[in-house]
Amino acid sequence: QVQLVESGGGLVQPGGSLRLSCAASGSISSINAMGWYRQAPGKERELVARILRFGTTNYGDSMKGRVTISRDNAKNTVNLQMNSLKSEDTAVYYCSAGKYSSSGYRWDYWGQGTQVTVSS
Protein backbone atom coordinates (compact mmCIF):
# COMPACT_ATOMS: atom_id res chain seq x y z
CA GLN A 1 0.00 0.00 0.00
CA VAL A 2 1.02 3.57 -0.66
CA GLN A 3 -0.18 6.52 1.37
CA LEU A 4 -0.36 9.99 -0.15
CA VAL A 5 -0.64 13.19 1.84
CA GLU A 6 -1.23 16.50 0.07
CA SER A 7 -0.47 19.97 1.39
CA GLY A 8 -0.37 23.54 0.16
CA GLY A 9 -3.92 24.24 -0.85
CA GLY A 10 -5.83 27.33 0.22
CA LEU A 11 -7.32 30.61 -0.88
CA VAL A 12 -5.50 32.72 -3.45
CA GLN A 13 -6.44 35.78 -5.47
CA PRO A 14 -6.76 35.62 -9.25
CA GLY A 15 -3.35 35.92 -10.84
CA GLY A 16 -1.66 34.49 -7.77
CA SER A 17 0.42 31.37 -7.27
CA LEU A 18 0.28 28.27 -5.12
CA ARG A 19 2.57 25.32 -4.63
CA LEU A 20 1.08 21.94 -3.81
CA SER A 21 3.10 19.10 -2.38
CA CYS A 22 2.37 15.41 -2.04
CA ALA A 23 4.36 13.06 0.14
CA ALA A 24 4.26 9.33 -0.56
CA SER A 25 4.99 6.66 2.01
CA GLY A 26 4.62 2.92 2.29
CA SER A 27 5.43 0.58 -0.59
CA ILE A 28 7.21 3.17 -2.71
CA SER A 29 8.80 0.52 -4.89
CA SER A 30 5.33 -0.37 -6.19
CA ILE A 31 4.93 2.97 -7.97
CA ASN A 32 6.84 4.70 -10.74
CA ALA A 33 4.48 7.52 -11.62
CA MET A 34 2.90 10.36 -9.67
CA GLY A 35 0.66 13.17 -10.62
CA TRP A 36 -2.05 15.68 -9.86
CA TYR A 37 -5.67 15.67 -10.87
CA ARG A 38 -8.46 18.03 -9.96
CA GLN A 39 -12.22 17.99 -9.67
CA ALA A 40 -14.44 21.04 -9.64
CA PRO A 41 -18.05 20.91 -8.41
CA GLY A 42 -20.28 19.30 -10.99
CA LYS A 43 -17.37 18.34 -13.22
CA GLU A 44 -15.39 15.19 -13.85
CA ARG A 45 -11.93 14.65 -12.46
CA GLU A 46 -9.29 15.82 -14.91
CA LEU A 47 -5.54 15.61 -15.32
CA VAL A 48 -3.49 18.58 -14.25
CA ALA A 49 0.00 17.14 -14.58
CA ARG A 50 1.86 13.89 -14.04
CA ILE A 51 5.37 12.50 -14.07
CA LEU A 52 5.67 9.09 -15.60
CA ARG A 53 8.51 6.60 -15.51
CA PHE A 54 11.84 7.89 -16.86
CA GLY A 55 10.71 11.42 -15.91
CA THR A 56 8.32 12.00 -18.80
CA THR A 57 5.79 14.70 -17.97
CA ASN A 58 2.24 15.15 -19.22
CA TYR A 59 0.14 18.27 -18.72
CA GLY A 60 -3.59 18.63 -19.03
CA ASP A 61 -4.86 21.26 -21.43
CA SER A 62 -6.67 23.32 -18.80
CA MET A 63 -3.55 24.50 -16.98
CA LYS A 64 -0.79 23.88 -19.52
CA GLY A 65 1.74 26.69 -19.49
CA ARG A 66 0.73 27.78 -16.01
CA VAL A 67 1.83 24.76 -13.99
CA THR A 68 5.06 22.87 -13.48
CA ILE A 69 5.31 19.44 -11.91
CA SER A 70 8.46 18.18 -10.25
CA ARG A 71 9.44 15.12 -8.27
CA ASP A 72 11.98 14.65 -5.53
CA ASN A 73 12.80 10.96 -5.53
CA ALA A 74 14.95 11.23 -2.43
CA LYS A 75 11.99 12.57 -0.45
CA ASN A 76 9.28 10.65 -2.33
CA THR A 77 7.40 13.84 -3.01
CA VAL A 78 5.81 15.43 -6.05
CA ASN A 79 5.21 19.14 -6.25
CA LEU A 80 2.93 21.26 -8.39
CA GLN A 81 3.75 24.92 -8.92
CA MET A 82 0.69 26.78 -10.15
CA ASN A 83 0.91 30.32 -11.49
CA SER A 84 -1.49 32.88 -12.98
CA LEU A 85 -4.38 31.20 -11.24
CA LYS A 86 -7.92 31.85 -12.44
CA SER A 87 -11.27 31.49 -10.73
CA GLU A 88 -11.98 28.46 -12.90
CA ASP A 89 -9.02 26.71 -11.31
CA THR A 90 -11.03 26.42 -8.12
CA ALA A 91 -11.28 22.70 -7.37
CA VAL A 92 -10.16 19.92 -5.10
CA TYR A 93 -6.71 18.82 -6.19
CA TYR A 94 -5.79 15.17 -5.74
CA CYS A 95 -2.40 13.56 -5.71
CA SER A 96 -2.20 10.18 -7.38
CA ALA A 97 0.40 7.46 -7.73
CA GLY A 98 0.59 4.47 -9.99
CA LYS A 99 2.74 2.08 -11.92
CA TYR A 100 3.36 1.21 -15.52
CA SER A 101 2.77 -2.33 -16.69
CA SER A 102 2.32 -3.99 -20.04
CA SER A 103 -1.31 -2.89 -19.85
CA GLY A 104 -0.37 0.76 -19.39
CA TYR A 105 -0.47 2.96 -16.32
CA ARG A 106 -2.69 2.12 -13.38
CA TRP A 107 -3.36 4.90 -10.93
CA ASP A 108 -4.16 2.84 -7.87
CA TYR A 109 -3.45 5.32 -5.11
CA TRP A 110 -5.13 8.62 -4.32
CA GLY A 111 -4.75 11.23 -1.63
CA GLN A 112 -7.60 12.82 0.26
CA GLY A 113 -7.43 15.97 -1.80
CA THR A 114 -6.65 19.59 -1.01
CA GLN A 115 -8.97 22.48 -1.74
CA VAL A 116 -7.74 25.30 -3.95
CA THR A 117 -9.98 28.35 -4.12
CA VAL A 118 -9.18 31.23 -6.45
CA SER A 119 -11.21 34.26 -5.51
CA SER A 120 -10.85 37.94 -4.79
JSON list of C-alpha atoms in Angstrom, two decimals:
[
{"chain": "A", "resi": 1, "resn": "GLN", "atom": "CA", "xyz": [0.00, 0.00, 0.00]},
{"chain": "A", "resi": 2, "resn": "VAL", "atom": "CA", "xyz": [1.02, 3.57, -0.66]},
{"chain": "A", "resi": 3, "resn": "GLN", "atom": "CA", "xyz": [-0.18, 6.52, 1.37]},
{"chain": "A", "resi": 4, "resn": "LEU", "atom": "CA", "xyz": [-0.36, 9.99, -0.15]},
{"chain": "A", "resi": 5, "resn": "VAL", "atom": "CA", "xyz": [-0.64, 13.19, 1.84]},
{"chain": "A", "resi": 6, "resn": "GLU", "atom": "CA", "xyz": [-1.23, 16.50, 0.07]},
{"chain": "A", "resi": 7, "resn": "SER", "atom": "CA", "xyz": [-0.47, 19.97, 1.39]},
{"chain": "A", "resi": 8, "resn": "GLY", "atom": "CA", "xyz": [-0.37, 23.54, 0.16]},
{"chain": "A", "resi": 9, "resn": "GLY", "atom": "CA", "xyz": [-3.92, 24.24, -0.85]},
{"chain": "A", "resi": 10, "resn": "GLY", "atom": "CA", "xyz": [-5.83, 27.33, 0.22]},
{"chain": "A", "resi": 11, "resn": "LEU", "atom": "CA", "xyz": [-7.32, 30.61, -0.88]},
{"chain": "A", "resi": 12, "resn": "VAL", "atom": "CA", "xyz": [-5.50, 32.72, -3.45]},
{"chain": "A", "resi": 13, "resn": "GLN", "atom": "CA", "xyz": [-6.44, 35.78, -5.47]},
{"chain": "A", "resi": 14, "resn": "PRO", "atom": "CA", "xyz": [-6.76, 35.62, -9.25]},
{"chain": "A", "resi": 15, "resn": "GLY", "atom": "CA", "xyz": [-3.35, 35.92, -10.84]},
{"chain": "A", "resi": 16, "resn": "GLY", "atom": "CA", "xyz": [-1.66, 34.49, -7.77]},
{"chain": "A", "resi": 17, "resn": "SER", "atom": "CA", "xyz": [0.42, 31.37, -7.27]},
{"chain": "A", "resi": 18, "resn": "LEU", "atom": "CA", "xyz": [0.28, 28.27, -5.12]},
{"chain": "A", "resi": 19, "resn": "ARG", "atom": "CA", "xyz": [2.57, 25.32, -4.63]},
{"chain": "A", "resi": 20, "resn": "LEU", "atom": "CA", "xyz": [1.08, 21.94, -3.81]},
{"chain": "A", "resi": 21, "resn": "SER", "atom": "CA", "xyz": [3.10, 19.10, -2.38]},
{"chain": "A", "resi": 22, "resn": "CYS", "atom": "CA", "xyz": [2.37, 15.41, -2.04]},
{"chain": "A", "resi": 23, "resn": "ALA", "atom": "CA", "xyz": [4.36, 13.06, 0.14]},
{"chain": "A", "resi": 24, "resn": "ALA", "atom": "CA", "xyz": [4.26, 9.33, -0.56]},
{"chain": "A", "resi": 25, "resn": "SER", "atom": "CA", "xyz": [4.99, 6.66, 2.01]},
{"chain": "A", "resi": 26, "resn": "GLY", "atom": "CA", "xyz": [4.62, 2.92, 2.29]},
{"chain": "A", "resi": 27, "resn": "SER", "atom": "CA", "xyz": [5.43, 0.58, -0.59]},
{"chain": "A", "resi": 28, "resn": "ILE", "atom": "CA", "xyz": [7.21, 3.17, -2.71]},
{"chain": "A", "resi": 29, "resn": "SER", "atom": "CA", "xyz": [8.80, 0.52, -4.89]},
{"chain": "A", "resi": 30, "resn": "SER", "atom": "CA", "xyz": [5.33, -0.37, -6.19]},
{"chain": "A", "resi": 31, "resn": "ILE", "atom": "CA", "xyz": [4.93, 2.97, -7.97]},
{"chain": "A", "resi": 32, "resn": "ASN", "atom": "CA", "xyz": [6.84, 4.70, -10.74]},
{"chain": "A", "resi": 33, "resn": "ALA", "atom": "CA", "xyz": [4.48, 7.52, -11.62]},
{"chain": "A", "resi": 34, "resn": "MET", "atom": "CA", "xyz": [2.90, 10.36, -9.67]},
{"chain": "A", "resi": 35, "resn": "GLY", "atom": "CA", "xyz": [0.66, 13.17, -10.62]},
{"chain": "A", "resi": 36, "resn": "TRP", "atom": "CA", "xyz": [-2.05, 15.68, -9.86]},
{"chain": "A", "resi": 37, "resn": "TYR", "atom": "CA", "xyz": [-5.67, 15.67, -10.87]},
{"chain": "A", "resi": 38, "resn": "ARG", "atom": "CA", "xyz": [-8.46, 18.03, -9.96]},
{"chain": "A", "resi": 39, "resn": "GLN", "atom": "CA", "xyz": [-12.22, 17.99, -9.67]},
{"chain": "A", "resi": 40, "resn": "ALA", "atom": "CA", "xyz": [-14.44, 21.04, -9.64]},
{"chain": "A", "resi": 41, "resn": "PRO", "atom": "CA", "xyz": [-18.05, 20.91, -8.41]},
{"chain": "A", "resi": 42, "resn": "GLY", "atom": "CA", "xyz": [-20.28, 19.30, -10.99]},
{"chain": "A", "resi": 43, "resn": "LYS", "atom": "CA", "xyz": [-17.37, 18.34, -13.22]},
{"chain": "A", "resi": 44, "resn": "GLU", "atom": "CA", "xyz": [-15.39, 15.19, -13.85]},
{"chain": "A", "resi": 45, "resn": "ARG", "atom": "CA", "xyz": [-11.93, 14.65, -12.46]},
{"chain": "A", "resi": 46, "resn": "GLU", "atom": "CA", "xyz": [-9.29, 15.82, -14.91]},
{"chain": "A", "resi": 47, "resn": "LEU", "atom": "CA", "xyz": [-5.54, 15.61, -15.32]},
{"chain": "A", "resi": 48, "resn": "VAL", "atom": "CA", "xyz": [-3.49, 18.58, -14.25]},
{"chain": "A", "resi": 49, "resn": "ALA", "atom": "CA", "xyz": [0.00, 17.14, -14.58]},
{"chain": "A", "resi": 50, "resn": "ARG", "atom": "CA", "xyz": [1.86, 13.89, -14.04]},
{"chain": "A", "resi": 51, "resn": "ILE", "atom": "CA", "xyz": [5.37, 12.50, -14.07]},
{"chain": "A", "resi": 52, "resn": "LEU", "atom": "CA", "xyz": [5.67, 9.09, -15.60]},
{"chain": "A", "resi": 53, "resn": "ARG", "atom": "CA", "xyz": [8.51, 6.60, -15.51]},
{"chain": "A", "resi": 54, "resn": "PHE", "atom": "CA", "xyz": [11.84, 7.89, -16.86]},
{"chain": "A", "resi": 55, "resn": "GLY", "atom": "CA", "xyz": [10.71, 11.42, -15.91]},
{"chain": "A", "resi": 56, "resn": "THR", "atom": "CA", "xyz": [8.32, 12.00, -18.80]},
{"chain": "A", "resi": 57, "resn": "THR", "atom": "CA", "xyz": [5.79, 14.70, -17.97]},
{"chain": "A", "resi": 58, "resn": "ASN", "atom": "CA", "xyz": [2.24, 15.15, -19.22]},
{"chain": "A", "resi": 59, "resn": "TYR", "atom": "CA", "xyz": [0.14, 18.27, -18.72]},
{"chain": "A", "resi": 60, "resn": "GLY", "atom": "CA", "xyz": [-3.59, 18.63, -19.03]},
{"chain": "A", "resi": 61, "resn": "ASP", "atom": "CA", "xyz": [-4.86, 21.26, -21.43]},
{"chain": "A", "resi": 62, "resn": "SER", "atom": "CA", "xyz": [-6.67, 23.32, -18.80]},
{"chain": "A", "resi": 63, "resn": "MET", "atom": "CA", "xyz": [-3.55, 24.50, -16.98]},
{"chain": "A", "resi": 64, "resn": "LYS", "atom": "CA", "xyz": [-0.79, 23.88, -19.52]},
{"chain": "A", "resi": 65, "resn": "GLY", "atom": "CA", "xyz": [1.74, 26.69, -19.49]},
{"chain": "A", "resi": 66, "resn": "ARG", "atom": "CA", "xyz": [0.73, 27.78, -16.01]},
{"chain": "A", "resi": 67, "resn": "VAL", "atom": "CA", "xyz": [1.83, 24.76, -13.99]},
{"chain": "A", "resi": 68, "resn": "THR", "atom": "CA", "xyz": [5.06, 22.87, -13.48]},
{"chain": "A", "resi": 69, "resn": "ILE", "atom": "CA", "xyz": [5.31, 19.44, -11.91]},
{"chain": "A", "resi": 70, "resn": "SER", "atom": "CA", "xyz": [8.46, 18.18, -10.25]},
{"chain": "A", "resi": 71, "resn": "ARG", "atom": "CA", "xyz": [9.44, 15.12, -8.27]},
{"chain": "A", "resi": 72, "resn": "ASP", "atom": "CA", "xyz": [11.98, 14.65, -5.53]},
{"chain": "A", "resi": 73, "resn": "ASN", "atom": "CA", "xyz": [12.80, 10.96, -5.53]},
{"chain": "A", "resi": 74, "resn": "ALA", "atom": "CA", "xyz": [14.95, 11.23, -2.43]},
{"chain": "A", "resi": 75, "resn": "LYS", "atom": "CA", "xyz": [11.99, 12.57, -0.45]},
{"chain": "A", "resi": 76, "resn": "ASN", "atom": "CA", "xyz": [9.28, 10.65, -2.33]},
{"chain": "A", "resi": 77, "resn": "THR", "atom": "CA", "xyz": [7.40, 13.84, -3.01]},
{"chain": "A", "resi": 78, "resn": "VAL", "atom": "CA", "xyz": [5.81, 15.43, -6.05]},
{"chain": "A", "resi": 79, "resn": "ASN", "atom": "CA", "xyz": [5.21, 19.14, -6.25]},
{"chain": "A", "resi": 80, "resn": "LEU", "atom": "CA", "xyz": [2.93, 21.26, -8.39]},
{"chain": "A", "resi": 81, "resn": "GLN", "atom": "CA", "xyz": [3.75, 24.92, -8.92]},
{"chain": "A", "resi": 82, "resn": "MET", "atom": "CA", "xyz": [0.69, 26.78, -10.15]},
{"chain": "A", "resi": 83, "resn": "ASN", "atom": "CA", "xyz": [0.91, 30.32, -11.49]},
{"chain": "A", "resi": 84, "resn": "SER", "atom": "CA", "xyz": [-1.49, 32.88, -12.98]},
{"chain": "A", "resi": 85, "resn": "LEU", "atom": "CA", "xyz": [-4.38, 31.20, -11.24]},
{"chain": "A", "resi": 86, "resn": "LYS", "atom": "CA", "xyz": [-7.92, 31.85, -12.44]},
{"chain": "A", "resi": 87, "resn": "SER", "atom": "CA", "xyz": [-11.27, 31.49, -10.73]},
{"chain": "A", "resi": 88, "resn": "GLU", "atom": "CA", "xyz": [-11.98, 28.46, -12.90]},
{"chain": "A", "resi": 89, "resn": "ASP", "atom": "CA", "xyz": [-9.02, 26.71, -11.31]},
{"chain": "A", "resi": 90, "resn": "THR", "atom": "CA", "xyz": [-11.03, 26.42, -8.12]},
{"chain": "A", "resi": 91, "resn": "ALA", "atom": "CA", "xyz": [-11.28, 22.70, -7.37]},
{"chain": "A", "resi": 92, "resn": "VAL", "atom": "CA", "xyz": [-10.16, 19.92, -5.10]},
{"chain": "A", "resi": 93, "resn": "TYR", "atom": "CA", "xyz": [-6.71, 18.82, -6.19]},
{"chain": "A", "resi": 94, "resn": "TYR", "atom": "CA", "xyz": [-5.79, 15.17, -5.74]},
{"chain": "A", "resi": 95, "resn": "CYS", "atom": "CA", "xyz": [-2.40, 13.56, -5.71]},
{"chain": "A", "resi": 96, "resn": "SER", "atom": "CA", "xyz": [-2.20, 10.18, -7.38]},
{"chain": "A", "resi": 97, "resn": "ALA", "atom": "CA", "xyz": [0.40, 7.46, -7.73]},
{"chain": "A", "resi": 98, "resn": "GLY", "atom": "CA", "xyz": [0.59, 4.47, -9.99]},
{"chain": "A", "resi": 99, "resn": "LYS", "atom": "CA", "xyz": [2.74, 2.08, -11.92]},
{"chain": "A", "resi": 100, "resn": "TYR", "atom": "CA", "xyz": [3.36, 1.21, -15.52]},
{"chain": "A", "resi": 101, "resn": "SER", "atom": "CA", "xyz": [2.77, -2.33, -16.69]},
{"chain": "A", "resi": 102, "resn": "SER", "atom": "CA", "xyz": [2.32, -3.99, -20.04]},
{"chain": "A", "resi": 103, "resn": "SER", "atom": "CA", "xyz": [-1.31, -2.89, -19.85]},
{"chain": "A", "resi": 104, "resn": "GLY", "atom": "CA", "xyz": [-0.37, 0.76, -19.39]},
{"chain": "A", "resi": 105, "resn": "TYR", "atom": "CA", "xyz": [-0.47, 2.96, -16.32]},
{"chain": "A", "resi": 106, "resn": "ARG", "atom": "CA", "xyz": [-2.69, 2.12, -13.38]},
{"chain": "A", "resi": 107, "resn": "TRP", "atom": "CA", "xyz": [-3.36, 4.90, -10.93]},
{"chain": "A", "resi": 108, "resn": "ASP", "atom": "CA", "xyz": [-4.16, 2.84, -7.87]},
{"chain": "A", "resi": 109, "resn": "TYR", "atom": "CA", "xyz": [-3.45, 5.32, -5.11]},
{"chain": "A", "resi": 110, "resn": "TRP", "atom": "CA", "xyz": [-5.13, 8.62, -4.32]},
{"chain": "A", "resi": 111, "resn": "GLY", "atom": "CA", "xyz": [-4.75, 11.23, -1.63]},
{"chain": "A", "resi": 112, "resn": "GLN", "atom": "CA", "xyz": [-7.60, 12.82, 0.26]},
{"chain": "A", "resi": 113, "resn": "GLY", "atom": "CA", "xyz": [-7.43, 15.97, -1.80]},
{"chain": "A", "resi": 114, "resn": "THR", "atom": "CA", "xyz": [-6.65, 19.59, -1.01]},
{"chain": "A", "resi": 115, "resn": "GLN", "atom": "CA", "xyz": [-8.97, 22.48, -1.74]},
{"chain": "A", "resi": 116, "resn": "VAL", "atom": "CA", "xyz": [-7.74, 25.30, -3.95]},
{"chain": "A", "resi": 117, "resn": "THR", "atom": "CA", "xyz": [-9.98, 28.35, -4.12]},
{"chain": "A", "resi": 118, "resn": "VAL", "atom": "CA", "xyz": [-9.18, 31.23, -6.45]},
{"chain": "A", "resi": 119, "resn": "SER", "atom": "CA", "xyz": [-11.21, 34.26, -5.51]},
{"chain": "A", "resi": 120, "resn": "SER", "atom": "CA", "xyz": [-10.85, 37.94, -4.79]}
]
